XYZ file of C-alpha atoms in Angstrom:
236
model
C -0.031 -0.077 -0.247
C 0.943 3.774 -0.902
C 1.792 5.957 1.985
C -0.267 9.148 1.454
C 0.060 10.729 4.668
C 1.970 10.840 7.777
C 0.342 13.200 11.250
C 2.547 12.786 14.543
C 0.421 13.908 17.419
C 0.823 13.758 21.423
C -2.782 13.371 23.214
C -3.208 15.820 26.101
C -4.679 15.718 29.379
C -7.841 17.780 28.952
C -11.289 16.219 28.132
C -11.239 15.452 24.360
C -7.242 15.283 24.335
C -7.675 11.722 23.087
C -9.941 12.181 20.125
C -9.328 12.982 16.598
C -11.304 12.642 13.442
C -10.957 13.309 9.758
C -13.557 14.052 6.849
C -12.104 13.429 3.620
C -13.249 13.172 -0.281
C -12.229 9.880 -2.214
C -12.314 8.811 -5.658
C -14.820 6.620 -6.337
C -13.977 2.979 -5.958
C -10.955 3.640 -3.684
C -10.510 3.531 0.235
C -7.775 4.610 2.602
C -6.705 2.753 5.574
C -6.398 5.271 8.767
C -3.510 3.759 11.125
C -3.899 5.548 14.572
C -0.757 4.093 15.828
C -2.444 2.307 18.549
C -2.652 -1.168 16.747
C -5.857 -0.276 15.522
C -7.367 1.497 12.159
C -10.380 2.662 10.332
C -11.601 2.701 6.606
C -12.413 5.753 4.730
C -14.363 4.873 1.565
C -16.444 7.007 -0.943
C -20.053 6.913 -0.561
C -22.349 8.186 -3.517
C -24.276 10.840 -2.801
C -22.198 12.746 -0.294
C -19.286 14.591 -0.564
C -17.203 13.553 3.088
C -16.682 10.468 4.728
C -15.519 10.519 8.447
C -13.309 8.372 10.278
C -13.110 9.517 14.547
C -11.049 7.746 16.897
C -10.569 7.797 20.581
C -7.433 6.669 22.158
C -8.604 4.617 25.704
C -5.197 3.619 26.307
C -4.382 7.736 26.634
C -7.226 8.889 28.861
C -5.828 11.526 31.034
C -2.178 11.071 29.565
C -0.089 12.790 27.132
C 1.393 10.229 24.721
C 2.764 10.071 21.416
C 0.715 8.344 18.380
C 1.801 8.077 14.325
C -1.228 8.385 12.164
C -0.692 7.047 8.951
C -3.083 7.356 5.721
C -2.487 3.842 3.488
C -4.111 3.320 -0.051
C -3.705 1.314 -3.098
C -4.263 4.174 -5.045
C -2.273 7.329 -4.486
C -4.975 9.688 -6.364
C -7.495 8.025 -3.641
C -7.311 11.590 -1.769
C -9.391 14.254 -3.126
C -9.807 16.219 -0.079
C -9.093 16.528 3.728
C -10.188 18.045 6.919
C -8.772 17.445 10.072
C -9.800 17.231 13.653
C -7.046 16.766 15.530
C -6.709 19.816 17.449
C -7.563 18.719 20.895
C -3.984 17.178 20.346
C -0.785 18.521 20.235
C -0.041 18.559 16.572
C 4.133 17.726 16.272
C 4.375 17.260 12.438
C 2.530 16.379 9.247
C 3.685 15.175 6.012
C 2.288 14.867 2.811
C 4.101 12.360 1.226
C 2.173 11.150 -1.965
C -1.420 12.778 -2.330
C -1.193 14.308 -5.888
C -4.839 14.146 -6.305
C -5.571 16.274 -3.076
C -6.836 19.942 -4.164
C -8.676 20.747 -1.107
C -7.089 20.927 2.315
C -8.208 22.096 5.565
C -6.140 21.990 8.609
C -5.871 23.767 12.216
C -3.138 24.088 14.235
C 0.178 23.347 12.281
C 3.806 24.314 13.030
C 5.776 21.907 11.202
C 4.404 20.518 7.849
C 5.865 19.232 4.726
C 3.547 20.199 1.847
C 5.765 18.745 -1.020
C 3.768 15.351 -1.573
C 0.466 17.352 -2.323
C 2.009 19.628 -5.153
C -1.519 20.047 -7.122
C -3.368 21.562 -4.099
C -5.563 24.645 -4.868
C -7.513 25.458 -1.833
C -5.599 25.300 1.665
C -7.321 26.570 4.911
C -4.900 26.945 7.702
C -6.488 28.056 10.866
C -3.382 28.801 14.140
C -0.347 28.264 12.031
C 2.365 28.790 14.848
C 5.719 29.114 12.758
C 6.442 32.694 11.551
C 6.797 31.272 7.699
C 4.286 29.609 5.846
C 6.109 28.044 2.596
C 3.998 27.212 0.036
C 6.589 27.169 -3.113
C 5.703 23.539 -3.563
C 2.167 24.190 -4.624
C 2.330 26.446 -7.634
C -1.607 25.707 -8.578
C -2.835 27.027 -5.322
C -5.854 29.153 -6.367
C -7.252 30.294 -2.596
C -5.560 30.476 0.506
C -7.066 31.134 3.693
C -4.590 31.557 6.887
C -6.362 32.778 9.888
C -5.675 33.336 13.735
C -1.976 32.922 13.492
C -0.199 35.037 15.731
C 3.510 34.155 14.724
C 3.208 34.397 10.971
C 5.217 37.739 9.929
C 5.894 37.109 6.757
C 4.137 35.275 3.594
C 6.136 34.949 0.174
C 3.717 34.193 -2.597
C 5.869 34.994 -5.627
C 5.959 31.258 -6.668
C 2.279 31.036 -6.206
C 0.871 33.423 -8.850
C -2.241 31.483 -9.339
C -3.576 32.695 -6.146
C -6.543 34.631 -6.690
C -8.205 34.698 -3.440
C -6.211 35.328 -0.146
C -7.541 35.660 3.468
C -4.964 36.640 6.109
C -7.302 37.822 8.629
C -6.512 38.057 12.287
C -2.471 37.692 12.025
C -2.122 40.403 14.395
C 1.679 40.112 13.563
C 2.011 39.509 10.026
C 3.629 42.596 8.301
C 5.064 41.747 4.998
C 3.443 39.632 1.727
C 5.162 39.375 -1.190
C 3.362 38.751 -4.536
C 4.712 38.234 -8.014
C 4.214 40.760 -10.800
C 1.812 38.217 -12.731
C 0.224 37.668 -10.103
C -3.540 36.797 -10.491
C -4.821 38.208 -6.731
C -8.008 39.375 -7.118
C -9.582 39.168 -3.647
C -8.184 40.473 -0.266
C -8.960 40.228 3.205
C -7.247 41.281 5.794
C -9.432 42.005 8.860
C -7.278 42.574 11.720
C -4.215 42.331 9.971
C -1.943 45.506 10.016
C 0.442 44.716 6.837
C 3.518 47.422 6.085
C 2.513 50.506 4.023
C 4.737 48.877 1.091
C 3.028 45.556 1.051
C -0.267 46.954 1.320
C -0.080 49.140 -1.363
C 1.297 46.591 -3.914
C -1.157 43.950 -2.772
C -3.804 46.872 -3.463
C -2.587 47.934 -6.724
C -2.379 44.030 -7.592
C -6.197 43.283 -6.697
C -7.266 46.784 -8.688
C -5.369 45.464 -11.793
C -7.160 42.245 -11.487
C -10.358 43.820 -11.033
C -11.056 42.661 -7.543
C -11.345 43.937 -4.397
C -10.055 44.331 -0.838
C -12.815 43.771 2.191
C -13.227 42.725 5.736
C -15.475 40.128 5.346
C -13.720 36.585 5.652
C -13.522 34.163 2.577
C -15.909 31.214 2.676
C -14.012 27.962 3.570
C -16.379 25.963 0.967
C -16.138 23.122 3.532
C -20.105 21.495 4.356
C -19.780 17.580 5.776
C -23.101 16.193 4.847
C -22.746 13.301 7.260
C -20.385 10.634 9.279
C -19.608 7.553 7.019
C -16.594 5.113 8.013
C -15.499 2.999 11.180
C -15.376 4.962 14.471
C -13.499 3.103 16.758
């Protein structure tokens, strides 16, 4: 089986600190085994008529404890994973590595600091909330069209010079973000920067880019376009 994705977490002592889940969209006819790192696994399958399937896991052995676990996504088809939304934010996420997810076009993740995006080069929409590192490297995903990075107080700069296809950008509630760089041929047309104080030069260049492309700067947050229509899969 192919290794699609690996996530390193530590459970935490609070009430839901040992509970995780994932919503995923799969290619018809495929399935993904999610190995939880404690000797158990669940299976994600495509369900006709539903956009997302869900697997959830409760680490019984980690009740009231801080323990490390490695979560792995495995499939016979590397094109099986089309979209992914995480539910690991009650834990401490140490590292996320996208190893082989060429068909992944939509990703929504909460609480990231150490992430390797090289295994999902065709991502089009990225939604990140509470990103903890000072820099966010998106250069391995040149096809990105929409980026939402909110409530990321440690983020200080964002280099999008290798992401000229981005059309929509939401950097709301990034209180320490001062500089954003975009290329001369950037297609950016919508910018949401509520409660983010960019330095004057960056803001001026972004506004000029947006105006050139017939867009706008707005206070309203962008829609994440995520909607779960049901929870299907093995919940252990």
